[in-house]
Amino acid sequence: MNDSRDPYPTSSGVPGEIVPGEIAAGGVVWRTGEDGVEVLLVHRPKYGDWTFPKGKVENGESVLECAIREVWEEAGVTASMGCYLGRISYYKEDGVLKVVDYWAMRADDVAFEPSSEVDRVRWLPQPSLAEEVSYSTERAVVARLQNGWRGPAERILLTRHAIAGVRGESGDDDSVRPLSERGRWQARALVDHLRCFDIDTILTSRATRCRQTVAPLAEARGLTPEISGGLWEEASTSELSGLLVGRPDGTSLLCSHRPNVQAALHQLLGSTPDLPFEKGSTWVFDFDGARLTAANYLAAPS
């Protein structure tokens, strides 16, 4: 078993990744019950097992998006994304290497309906999990559920501003160029697109197109965006680097421009020229202290 917690941005086009035969993701879903914290297990009649909800990554999907989708499809749970819990890997009976990444998830809404894939669910106290899960690999995940595993994630959401008007239409001062009609739609769509993330702080470039990108999300969350000089298009690399290293506690959303996003990707992921970062898209970076543990790309709302 490999419990590596290196960054693993599946389907993001990162060169040099060792791609296993099967990539999957899931969630350790929890809620507060009458007797304390309860954790979700699902029963799969095909295998007769009890396991955390998980499944295979679909085409064009990041592992994080896969985890969110599988928790919903298998257990009917709409959840908020918590801490990244790392990875397990094992060889299947056919000899194919399977890799599974897990996140802690707080259950916000539960609407389970039995299916041929999952016919039952159970909410168990955390101390019972090791005895109830069917596989030793998942017992390794249970062992990671130490103090703080349900706490706030250390996370950066790095968003490139939505689609803006044509450069030059606003005169010589490009900082006042507003979003286009399509860009304004993207900004509104980010409210739902990023709904599964608890966001503590929103930092943005002073550019109008960046401030307009985060405005609907900030209003929906009751947050006041803060202007950061390190996110302005002409900021120095050292200013941006200082912002990434000295990020606020919890989850912060940073809205910036193409060159800044490129510089941040280079700093955090190395020399990766083919990484996507379209307008209105978001990179999700999970940290454990100073160490980057996971990186996933969320395409722009469409």
PDB file of C-alpha atoms in Angstrom:
ATOM      1  CA  MET A   1       0.000   0.000   0.000  1.00  0.00           C
ATOM      2  CA  ASN A   2       1.191   3.481  -0.872  1.00  0.00           C
ATOM      3  CA  ASP A   3       0.008   6.312   1.371  1.00  0.00           C
ATOM      4  CA  SER A   4       1.813   9.075  -0.512  1.00  0.00           C
ATOM      5  CA  ARG A   5       0.286  12.529  -0.155  1.00  0.00           C
ATOM      6  CA  ASP A   6       2.156  14.218  -2.981  1.00  0.00           C
ATOM      7  CA  PRO A   7       0.132  16.569  -5.206  1.00  0.00           C
ATOM      8  CA  TYR A   8      -1.889  14.499  -7.650  1.00  0.00           C
ATOM      9  CA  PRO A   9      -3.762  16.679 -10.144  1.00  0.00           C
ATOM     10  CA  THR A  10      -5.204  13.885 -12.279  1.00  0.00           C
ATOM     11  CA  SER A  11      -6.605  14.993 -15.666  1.00  0.00           C
ATOM     12  CA  SER A  12      -4.958  18.415 -15.363  1.00  0.00           C
ATOM     13  CA  GLY A  13      -2.323  17.548 -17.919  1.00  0.00           C
ATOM     14  CA  VAL A  14       0.647  17.625 -15.560  1.00  0.00           C
ATOM     15  CA  PRO A  15       3.582  15.971 -17.352  1.00  0.00           C
ATOM     16  CA  GLY A  16       5.610  13.343 -15.542  1.00  0.00           C
ATOM     17  CA  GLU A  17       2.755  11.923 -13.460  1.00  0.00           C
ATOM     18  CA  ILE A  18       2.781   8.145 -13.033  1.00  0.00           C
ATOM     19  CA  VAL A  19      -0.752   7.241 -14.116  1.00  0.00           C
ATOM     20  CA  PRO A  20      -2.133   4.019 -12.606  1.00  0.00           C
ATOM     21  CA  GLY A  21      -4.600   1.776 -14.369  1.00  0.00           C
ATOM     22  CA  GLU A  22      -7.552   3.135 -12.404  1.00  0.00           C
ATOM     23  CA  ILE A  23      -7.896   6.509 -10.699  1.00  0.00           C
ATOM     24  CA  ALA A  24     -10.660   7.072  -8.154  1.00  0.00           C
ATOM     25  CA  ALA A  25     -11.706   9.401  -5.360  1.00  0.00           C
ATOM     26  CA  GLY A  26     -14.106   9.478  -2.457  1.00  0.00           C
ATOM     27  CA  GLY A  27     -15.095  11.062   0.798  1.00  0.00           C
ATOM     28  CA  VAL A  28     -15.076  10.396   4.517  1.00  0.00           C
ATOM     29  CA  VAL A  29     -18.457  11.998   5.123  1.00  0.00           C
ATOM     30  CA  TRP A  30     -19.420  13.049   8.635  1.00  0.00           C
ATOM     31  CA  ARG A  31     -22.230  14.733  10.518  1.00  0.00           C
ATOM     32  CA  THR A  32     -23.070  15.504  14.123  1.00  0.00           C
ATOM     33  CA  GLY A  33     -25.665  13.064  15.463  1.00  0.00           C
ATOM     34  CA  GLU A  34     -27.442  12.803  18.783  1.00  0.00           C
ATOM     35  CA  ASP A  35     -24.507  10.952  20.330  1.00  0.00           C
ATOM     36  CA  GLY A  36     -21.685  12.831  18.630  1.00  0.00           C
ATOM     37  CA  VAL A  37     -19.842  12.565  15.320  1.00  0.00           C
ATOM     38  CA  GLU A  38     -21.117   9.952  12.864  1.00  0.00           C
ATOM     39  CA  VAL A  39     -19.315   8.796   9.709  1.00  0.00           C
ATOM     40  CA  LEU A  40     -20.979   7.396   6.597  1.00  0.00           C
ATOM     41  CA  LEU A  41     -20.401   3.943   5.113  1.00  0.00           C
ATOM     42  CA  VAL A  42     -22.195   2.574   2.054  1.00  0.00           C
ATOM     43  CA  HIS A  43     -23.102  -1.059   1.287  1.00  0.00           C
ATOM     44  CA  ARG A  44     -22.521  -2.358  -2.238  1.00  0.00           C
ATOM     45  CA  PRO A  45     -24.622  -5.476  -2.870  1.00  0.00           C
ATOM     46  CA  LYS A  46     -22.428  -6.562  -5.803  1.00  0.00           C
ATOM     47  CA  TYR A  47     -19.456  -6.995  -3.444  1.00  0.00           C
ATOM     48  CA  GLY A  48     -21.260  -7.407  -0.125  1.00  0.00           C
ATOM     49  CA  ASP A  49     -18.944  -4.848   1.451  1.00  0.00           C
ATOM     50  CA  TRP A  50     -19.079  -1.711   3.606  1.00  0.00           C
ATOM     51  CA  THR A  51     -16.907   1.104   2.327  1.00  0.00           C
ATOM     52  CA  PHE A  52     -16.521   4.854   2.079  1.00  0.00           C
ATOM     53  CA  PRO A  53     -18.357   6.274  -0.952  1.00  0.00           C
ATOM     54  CA  LYS A  54     -15.937   6.459  -3.855  1.00  0.00           C
ATOM     55  CA  GLY A  55     -15.647   5.799  -7.569  1.00  0.00           C
ATOM     56  CA  LYS A  56     -13.635   6.145 -10.746  1.00  0.00           C
ATOM     57  CA  VAL A  57     -12.662   9.456 -12.313  1.00  0.00           C
ATOM     58  CA  GLU A  58     -14.601  10.214 -15.466  1.00  0.00           C
ATOM     59  CA  ASN A  59     -13.205  11.832 -18.603  1.00  0.00           C
ATOM     60  CA  GLY A  60     -12.125  15.448 -18.086  1.00  0.00           C
ATOM     61  CA  GLU A  61     -12.824  15.302 -14.358  1.00  0.00           C
ATOM     62  CA  SER A  62     -10.361  16.061 -11.559  1.00  0.00           C
ATOM     63  CA  VAL A  63     -10.107  13.719  -8.596  1.00  0.00           C
ATOM     64  CA  LEU A  64     -11.709  16.372  -6.386  1.00  0.00           C
ATOM     65  CA  GLU A  65     -14.700  16.709  -8.715  1.00  0.00           C
ATOM     66  CA  CYS A  66     -14.925  12.919  -8.791  1.00  0.00           C
ATOM     67  CA  ALA A  67     -15.048  12.745  -4.987  1.00  0.00           C
ATOM     68  CA  ILE A  68     -17.890  15.280  -4.841  1.00  0.00           C
ATOM     69  CA  ARG A  69     -19.859  13.515  -7.576  1.00  0.00           C
ATOM     70  CA  GLU A  70     -19.426  10.006  -6.160  1.00  0.00           C
ATOM     71  CA  VAL A  71     -20.545  11.027  -2.667  1.00  0.00           C
ATOM     72  CA  TRP A  72     -23.681  12.487  -4.201  1.00  0.00           C
ATOM     73  CA  GLU A  73     -24.375   9.593  -6.578  1.00  0.00           C
ATOM     74  CA  GLU A  74     -23.741   6.793  -4.084  1.00  0.00           C
ATOM     75  CA  ALA A  75     -25.066   8.340  -0.874  1.00  0.00           C
ATOM     76  CA  GLY A  76     -27.249  11.276  -1.905  1.00  0.00           C
ATOM     77  CA  VAL A  77     -25.109  13.633   0.180  1.00  0.00           C
ATOM     78  CA  THR A  78     -24.454  17.255  -0.673  1.00  0.00           C
ATOM     79  CA  ALA A  79     -21.280  18.022   1.252  1.00  0.00           C
ATOM     80  CA  SER A  80     -18.759  20.727   2.063  1.00  0.00           C
ATOM     81  CA  MET A  81     -15.167  19.869   1.253  1.00  0.00           C
ATOM     82  CA  GLY A  82     -12.903  19.535   4.276  1.00  0.00           C
ATOM     83  CA  CYS A  83      -9.276  18.488   4.623  1.00  0.00           C
ATOM     84  CA  TYR A  84      -7.490  16.327   2.098  1.00  0.00           C
ATOM     85  CA  LEU A  85      -6.911  12.948   3.768  1.00  0.00           C
ATOM     86  CA  GLY A  86      -4.374  11.513   1.360  1.00  0.00           C
ATOM     87  CA  ARG A  87      -4.228   8.528  -0.922  1.00  0.00           C
ATOM     88  CA  ILE A  88      -4.340   4.778  -0.813  1.00  0.00           C
ATOM     89  CA  SER A  89      -3.363   2.421  -3.599  1.00  0.00           C
ATOM     90  CA  TYR A  90      -3.660  -1.296  -4.181  1.00  0.00           C
ATOM     91  CA  TYR A  91      -3.639  -3.897  -6.922  1.00  0.00           C
ATOM     92  CA  LYS A  92      -6.989  -5.267  -8.006  1.00  0.00           C
ATOM     93  CA  GLU A  93      -7.520  -8.962  -8.707  1.00  0.00           C
ATOM     94  CA  ASP A  94      -6.817  -8.363 -12.404  1.00  0.00           C
ATOM     95  CA  GLY A  95      -3.438  -6.854 -11.528  1.00  0.00           C
ATOM     96  CA  VAL A  96      -4.447  -3.253 -12.287  1.00  0.00           C
ATOM     97  CA  LEU A  97      -3.116  -0.624  -9.873  1.00  0.00           C
ATOM     98  CA  LYS A  98      -5.928   1.437  -8.365  1.00  0.00           C
ATOM     99  CA  VAL A  99      -5.296   4.787  -6.660  1.00  0.00           C
ATOM    100  CA  VAL A 100      -7.931   6.475  -4.484  1.00  0.00           C
ATOM    101  CA  ASP A 101      -7.747   9.997  -3.025  1.00  0.00           C
ATOM    102  CA  TYR A 102      -9.969  10.960  -0.076  1.00  0.00           C
ATOM    103  CA  TRP A 103     -11.279  14.185   1.419  1.00  0.00           C
ATOM    104  CA  ALA A 104     -13.113  14.778   4.660  1.00  0.00           C
ATOM    105  CA  MET A 105     -16.615  16.054   3.863  1.00  0.00           C
ATOM    106  CA  ARG A 106     -19.230  17.591   6.121  1.00  0.00           C
ATOM    107  CA  ALA A 107     -22.733  16.411   5.193  1.00  0.00           C
ATOM    108  CA  ASP A 108     -24.920  19.445   4.532  1.00  0.00           C
ATOM    109  CA  ASP A 109     -27.928  17.610   3.094  1.00  0.00           C
ATOM    110  CA  VAL A 110     -28.761  13.898   2.849  1.00  0.00           C
ATOM    111  CA  ALA A 111     -31.239  12.469   0.351  1.00  0.00           C
ATOM    112  CA  PHE A 112     -30.200   8.810  -0.010  1.00  0.00           C
ATOM    113  CA  GLU A 113     -32.165   6.557  -2.335  1.00  0.00           C
ATOM    114  CA  PRO A 114     -31.242   2.856  -2.655  1.00  0.00           C
ATOM    115  CA  SER A 115     -29.917   1.698  -6.014  1.00  0.00           C
ATOM    116  CA  SER A 116     -28.427  -1.416  -7.574  1.00  0.00           C
ATOM    117  CA  GLU A 117     -24.972   0.004  -6.819  1.00  0.00           C
ATOM    118  CA  VAL A 118     -25.585   1.055  -3.193  1.00  0.00           C
ATOM    119  CA  ASP A 119     -28.581  -0.376  -1.394  1.00  0.00           C
ATOM    120  CA  ARG A 120     -27.907   0.733   2.199  1.00  0.00           C
ATOM    121  CA  VAL A 121     -26.012   3.340   4.178  1.00  0.00           C
ATOM    122  CA  ARG A 122     -24.955   3.449   7.821  1.00  0.00           C
ATOM    123  CA  TRP A 123     -23.894   6.356  10.027  1.00  0.00           C
ATOM    124  CA  LEU A 124     -21.426   5.030  12.583  1.00  0.00           C
ATOM    125  CA  PRO A 125     -19.505   6.554  15.506  1.00  0.00           C
ATOM    126  CA  GLN A 126     -15.887   7.097  14.542  1.00  0.00           C
ATOM    127  CA  PRO A 127     -14.495   4.498  17.016  1.00  0.00           C
ATOM    128  CA  SER A 128     -16.485   1.755  15.219  1.00  0.00           C
ATOM    129  CA  LEU A 129     -15.170   2.462  11.732  1.00  0.00           C
ATOM    130  CA  ALA A 130     -12.045   0.295  11.816  1.00  0.00           C
ATOM    131  CA  GLU A 131     -14.158  -2.752  12.694  1.00  0.00           C
ATOM    132  CA  GLU A 132     -16.866  -2.047  10.139  1.00  0.00           C
ATOM    133  CA  VAL A 133     -15.013  -1.130   6.932  1.00  0.00           C
ATOM    134  CA  SER A 134     -14.346  -4.168   4.780  1.00  0.00           C
ATOM    135  CA  TYR A 135     -10.830  -3.440   3.536  1.00  0.00           C
ATOM    136  CA  SER A 136      -7.459  -2.934   5.179  1.00  0.00           C
ATOM    137  CA  THR A 137      -6.695  -0.069   2.790  1.00  0.00           C
ATOM    138  CA  GLU A 138      -9.663   1.872   4.127  1.00  0.00           C
ATOM    139  CA  ARG A 139      -8.680   1.068   7.681  1.00  0.00           C
ATOM    140  CA  ALA A 140      -5.505   2.985   6.818  1.00  0.00           C
ATOM    141  CA  VAL A 141      -7.732   5.969   6.010  1.00  0.00           C
ATOM    142  CA  VAL A 142      -9.532   5.514   9.337  1.00  0.00           C
ATOM    143  CA  ALA A 143      -6.154   5.674  11.095  1.00  0.00           C
ATOM    144  CA  ARG A 144      -5.642   9.157   9.656  1.00  0.00           C
ATOM    145  CA  LEU A 145      -8.750  10.501  11.362  1.00  0.00           C
ATOM    146  CA  GLN A 146      -6.846  12.085  14.204  1.00  0.00           C
ATOM    147  CA  ASN A 147      -7.581  15.326  16.058  1.00  0.00           C
ATOM    148  CA  GLY A 148      -8.449  18.083  13.648  1.00  0.00           C
ATOM    149  CA  TRP A 149      -9.470  15.967  10.670  1.00  0.00           C
ATOM    150  CA  ARG A 150     -12.918  17.610  10.664  1.00  0.00           C
ATOM    151  CA  GLY A 151     -11.429  21.086  11.061  1.00  0.00           C
ATOM    152  CA  PRO A 152     -11.130  23.815   8.427  1.00  0.00           C
ATOM    153  CA  ALA A 153      -9.118  22.974   5.354  1.00  0.00           C
ATOM    154  CA  GLU A 154      -5.915  24.838   4.575  1.00  0.00           C
ATOM    155  CA  ARG A 155      -6.732  25.746   1.009  1.00  0.00           C
ATOM    156  CA  ILE A 156      -6.257  28.279  -1.758  1.00  0.00           C
ATOM    157  CA  LEU A 157      -8.821  28.684  -4.516  1.00  0.00           C
ATOM    158  CA  LEU A 158      -6.948  30.458  -7.320  1.00  0.00           C
ATOM    159  CA  THR A 159      -9.466  31.893  -9.775  1.00  0.00           C
ATOM    160  CA  ARG A 160      -8.632  33.594 -13.051  1.00  0.00           C
ATOM    161  CA  HIS A 161     -11.038  36.473 -13.695  1.00  0.00           C
ATOM    162  CA  ALA A 162     -14.045  35.791 -15.899  1.00  0.00           C
ATOM    163  CA  ILE A 163     -14.288  36.860 -19.542  1.00  0.00           C
ATOM    164  CA  ALA A 164     -13.829  40.618 -19.903  1.00  0.00           C
ATOM    165  CA  GLY A 165     -14.487  43.175 -22.597  1.00  0.00           C
ATOM    166  CA  VAL A 166     -12.018  43.883 -25.381  1.00  0.00           C
ATOM    167  CA  ARG A 167      -8.700  45.354 -24.248  1.00  0.00           C
ATOM    168  CA  GLY A 168      -8.520  49.057 -25.135  1.00  0.00           C
ATOM    169  CA  GLU A 169     -12.276  49.705 -25.113  1.00  0.00           C
ATOM    170  CA  SER A 170     -11.996  51.350 -21.683  1.00  0.00           C
ATOM    171  CA  GLY A 171      -9.206  53.707 -22.696  1.00  0.00           C
ATOM    172  CA  ASP A 172      -5.617  53.701 -21.530  1.00  0.00           C
ATOM    173  CA  ASP A 173      -6.345  52.429 -18.023  1.00  0.00           C
ATOM    174  CA  ASP A 174      -6.865  48.703 -18.523  1.00  0.00           C
ATOM    175  CA  SER A 175      -7.587  48.229 -14.823  1.00  0.00           C
ATOM    176  CA  VAL A 176     -11.123  49.585 -15.333  1.00  0.00           C
ATOM    177  CA  ARG A 177     -12.033  47.174 -18.156  1.00  0.00           C
ATOM    178  CA  PRO A 178     -15.249  45.431 -17.028  1.00  0.00           C
ATOM    179  CA  LEU A 179     -16.525  41.917 -17.577  1.00  0.00           C
ATOM    180  CA  SER A 180     -18.429  41.120 -20.727  1.00  0.00           C
ATOM    181  CA  GLU A 181     -22.006  39.854 -20.582  1.00  0.00           C
ATOM    182  CA  ARG A 182     -20.663  36.298 -20.727  1.00  0.00           C
ATOM    183  CA  GLY A 183     -18.181  37.135 -17.972  1.00  0.00           C
ATOM    184  CA  ARG A 184     -20.925  38.500 -15.739  1.00  0.00           C
ATOM    185  CA  TRP A 185     -22.786  35.223 -16.230  1.00  0.00           C
ATOM    186  CA  GLN A 186     -19.649  33.295 -15.270  1.00  0.00           C
ATOM    187  CA  ALA A 187     -19.268  35.401 -12.119  1.00  0.00           C
ATOM    188  CA  ARG A 188     -22.831  34.628 -11.059  1.00  0.00           C
ATOM    189  CA  ALA A 189     -22.322  30.952 -11.868  1.00  0.00           C
ATOM    190  CA  LEU A 190     -19.286  30.771  -9.554  1.00  0.00           C
ATOM    191  CA  VAL A 191     -21.674  31.052  -6.592  1.00  0.00           C
ATOM    192  CA  ASP A 192     -22.995  27.560  -7.321  1.00  0.00           C
ATOM    193  CA  HIS A 193     -19.790  26.288  -8.935  1.00  0.00           C
ATOM    194  CA  LEU A 194     -17.831  26.761  -5.698  1.00  0.00           C
ATOM    195  CA  ARG A 195     -20.693  25.967  -3.315  1.00  0.00           C
ATOM    196  CA  CYS A 196     -18.938  22.974  -1.731  1.00  0.00           C
ATOM    197  CA  PHE A 197     -16.047  25.079  -0.373  1.00  0.00           C
ATOM    198  CA  ASP A 198     -16.155  26.980   2.894  1.00  0.00           C
ATOM    199  CA  ILE A 199     -14.454  30.299   2.073  1.00  0.00           C
ATOM    200  CA  ASP A 200     -13.028  32.466   4.833  1.00  0.00           C
ATOM    201  CA  THR A 201     -11.286  35.217   2.849  1.00  0.00           C
ATOM    202  CA  ILE A 202     -11.568  36.659  -0.659  1.00  0.00           C
ATOM    203  CA  LEU A 203      -8.564  38.533  -2.059  1.00  0.00           C
ATOM    204  CA  THR A 204      -8.653  40.166  -5.470  1.00  0.00           C
ATOM    205  CA  SER A 205      -6.681  42.298  -7.873  1.00  0.00           C
ATOM    206  CA  ARG A 206      -7.786  45.931  -8.008  1.00  0.00           C
ATOM    207  CA  ALA A 207      -8.814  45.457 -11.647  1.00  0.00           C
ATOM    208  CA  THR A 208     -12.533  45.925 -12.238  1.00  0.00           C
ATOM    209  CA  ARG A 209     -12.782  42.589 -14.075  1.00  0.00           C
ATOM    210  CA  CYS A 210     -11.404  40.753 -11.034  1.00  0.00           C
ATOM    211  CA  ARG A 211     -13.544  42.626  -8.522  1.00  0.00           C
ATOM    212  CA  GLN A 212     -16.638  41.951 -10.637  1.00  0.00           C
ATOM    213  CA  THR A 213     -15.723  38.257 -10.856  1.00  0.00           C
ATOM    214  CA  VAL A 214     -15.791  37.767  -7.083  1.00  0.00           C
ATOM    215  CA  ALA A 215     -18.627  40.201  -6.274  1.00  0.00           C
ATOM    216  CA  PRO A 216     -21.587  37.750  -6.538  1.00  0.00           C
ATOM    217  CA  LEU A 217     -19.741  35.085  -4.560  1.00  0.00           C
ATOM    218  CA  ALA A 218     -18.712  37.565  -1.872  1.00  0.00           C
ATOM    219  CA  GLU A 219     -22.283  38.793  -1.540  1.00  0.00           C
ATOM    220  CA  ALA A 220     -23.628  35.245  -1.290  1.00  0.00           C
ATOM    221  CA  ARG A 221     -21.107  34.403   1.450  1.00  0.00           C
ATOM    222  CA  GLY A 222     -21.433  37.678   3.339  1.00  0.00           C
ATOM    223  CA  LEU A 223     -17.760  38.502   2.780  1.00  0.00           C
ATOM    224  CA  THR A 224     -16.020  41.743   1.855  1.00  0.00           C
ATOM    225  CA  PRO A 225     -13.311  41.234  -0.797  1.00  0.00           C
ATOM    226  CA  GLU A 226      -9.891  42.631   0.052  1.00  0.00           C
ATOM    227  CA  ILE A 227      -7.736  44.295  -2.609  1.00  0.00           C
ATOM    228  CA  SER A 228      -4.250  42.768  -2.784  1.00  0.00           C
ATOM    229  CA  GLY A 229      -1.385  44.400  -4.648  1.00  0.00           C
ATOM    230  CA  GLY A 230       0.222  40.996  -5.173  1.00  0.00           C
ATOM    231  CA  LEU A 231      -2.698  39.951  -7.406  1.00  0.00           C
ATOM    232  CA  TRP A 232      -2.528  42.950  -9.777  1.00  0.00           C
ATOM    233  CA  GLU A 233      -1.464  41.996 -13.299  1.00  0.00           C
ATOM    234  CA  GLU A 234       1.813  43.914 -13.061  1.00  0.00           C
ATOM    235  CA  ALA A 235       2.744  42.760  -9.544  1.00  0.00           C
ATOM    236  CA  SER A 236       6.211  41.335  -9.066  1.00  0.00           C
ATOM    237  CA  THR A 237       6.730  37.607  -8.725  1.00  0.00           C
ATOM    238  CA  SER A 238       8.028  38.128  -5.190  1.00  0.00           C
ATOM    239  CA  GLU A 239       4.796  39.912  -4.193  1.00  0.00           C
ATOM    240  CA  LEU A 240       2.720  37.006  -5.462  1.00  0.00           C
ATOM    241  CA  SER A 241       5.052  34.463  -3.876  1.00  0.00           C
ATOM    242  CA  GLY A 242       4.734  36.201  -0.534  1.00  0.00           C
ATOM    243  CA  LEU A 243       0.967  36.055  -0.819  1.00  0.00           C
ATOM    244  CA  LEU A 244       0.989  32.313  -1.507  1.00  0.00           C
ATOM    245  CA  VAL A 245       3.387  31.546   1.319  1.00  0.00           C
ATOM    246  CA  GLY A 246       1.745  33.909   3.789  1.00  0.00           C
ATOM    247  CA  ARG A 247      -1.813  32.957   2.884  1.00  0.00           C
ATOM    248  CA  PRO A 248      -4.572  33.576   5.446  1.00  0.00           C
ATOM    249  CA  ASP A 249      -5.709  30.719   7.671  1.00  0.00           C
ATOM    250  CA  GLY A 250      -8.482  28.486   6.406  1.00  0.00           C
ATOM    251  CA  THR A 251      -9.657  28.742   2.812  1.00  0.00           C
ATOM    252  CA  SER A 252      -8.889  31.843   0.799  1.00  0.00           C
ATOM    253  CA  LEU A 253     -10.013  32.622  -2.730  1.00  0.00           C
ATOM    254  CA  LEU A 254      -7.550  34.641  -4.811  1.00  0.00           C
ATOM    255  CA  CYS A 255      -8.761  36.239  -8.036  1.00  0.00           C
ATOM    256  CA  SER A 256      -6.106  37.395 -10.460  1.00  0.00           C
ATOM    257  CA  HIS A 257      -4.841  37.556 -14.053  1.00  0.00           C
ATOM    258  CA  ARG A 258      -3.252  35.180 -16.529  1.00  0.00           C
ATOM    259  CA  PRO A 259       0.425  35.974 -15.782  1.00  0.00           C
ATOM    260  CA  ASN A 260      -0.168  35.742 -12.037  1.00  0.00           C
ATOM    261  CA  VAL A 261      -1.954  32.399 -12.328  1.00  0.00           C
ATOM    262  CA  GLN A 262       0.866  31.093 -14.519  1.00  0.00           C
ATOM    263  CA  ALA A 263       3.457  32.255 -11.982  1.00  0.00           C
ATOM    264  CA  ALA A 264       1.551  30.661  -9.102  1.00  0.00           C
ATOM    265  CA  LEU A 265       1.236  27.353 -10.956  1.00  0.00           C
ATOM    266  CA  HIS A 266       4.958  27.406 -11.658  1.00  0.00           C
ATOM    267  CA  GLN A 267       5.775  28.119  -8.012  1.00  0.00           C
ATOM    268  CA  LEU A 268       3.453  25.460  -6.614  1.00  0.00           C
ATOM    269  CA  LEU A 269       3.660  22.726  -9.273  1.00  0.00           C
ATOM    270  CA  GLY A 270       6.970  23.354 -11.007  1.00  0.00           C
ATOM    271  CA  SER A 271       7.685  23.656 -14.707  1.00  0.00           C
ATOM    272  CA  THR A 272       4.303  22.695 -16.158  1.00  0.00           C
ATOM    273  CA  PRO A 273       3.652  24.800 -19.284  1.00  0.00           C
ATOM    274  CA  ASP A 274       0.581  22.890 -20.493  1.00  0.00           C
ATOM    275  CA  LEU A 275      -1.610  23.337 -17.419  1.00  0.00           C
ATOM    276  CA  PRO A 276      -5.088  24.751 -18.143  1.00  0.00           C
ATOM    277  CA  PHE A 277      -6.236  28.048 -16.644  1.00  0.00           C
ATOM    278  CA  GLU A 278      -9.051  29.436 -18.790  1.00  0.00           C
ATOM    279  CA  LYS A 279     -10.910  32.583 -17.781  1.00  0.00           C
ATOM    280  CA  GLY A 280     -13.363  31.872 -14.975  1.00  0.00           C
ATOM    281  CA  SER A 281     -11.595  28.659 -13.947  1.00  0.00           C
ATOM    282  CA  THR A 282     -10.254  27.808 -10.497  1.00  0.00           C
ATOM    283  CA  TRP A 283      -7.283  25.813  -9.252  1.00  0.00           C
ATOM    284  CA  VAL A 284      -7.788  24.216  -5.829  1.00  0.00           C
ATOM    285  CA  PHE A 285      -4.633  23.799  -3.738  1.00  0.00           C
ATOM    286  CA  ASP A 286      -4.734  21.850  -0.461  1.00  0.00           C
ATOM    287  CA  PHE A 287      -1.966  22.297   2.102  1.00  0.00           C
ATOM    288  CA  ASP A 288      -0.695  20.651   5.259  1.00  0.00           C
ATOM    289  CA  GLY A 289       1.226  23.505   6.828  1.00  0.00           C
ATOM    290  CA  ALA A 290       3.725  24.649   4.212  1.00  0.00           C
ATOM    291  CA  ARG A 291       3.416  21.431   2.192  1.00  0.00           C
ATOM    292  CA  LEU A 292       1.183  21.223  -0.850  1.00  0.00           C
ATOM    293  CA  THR A 293      -0.783  17.966  -0.645  1.00  0.00           C
ATOM    294  CA  ALA A 294      -3.205  18.128  -3.575  1.00  0.00           C
ATOM    295  CA  ALA A 295      -3.902  20.261  -6.628  1.00  0.00           C
ATOM    296  CA  ASN A 296      -7.041  20.048  -8.754  1.00  0.00           C
ATOM    297  CA  TYR A 297      -8.408  22.061 -11.641  1.00  0.00           C
ATOM    298  CA  LEU A 298     -12.027  23.184 -11.889  1.00  0.00           C
ATOM    299  CA  ALA A 299     -12.939  24.302 -15.382  1.00  0.00           C
ATOM    300  CA  ALA A 300     -14.904  27.532 -15.772  1.00  0.00           C
ATOM    301  CA  PRO A 301     -18.691  27.329 -15.423  1.00  0.00           C
ATOM    302  CA  SER A 302     -20.294  26.448 -18.736  1.00  0.00           C
TER     303      SER A 302
END
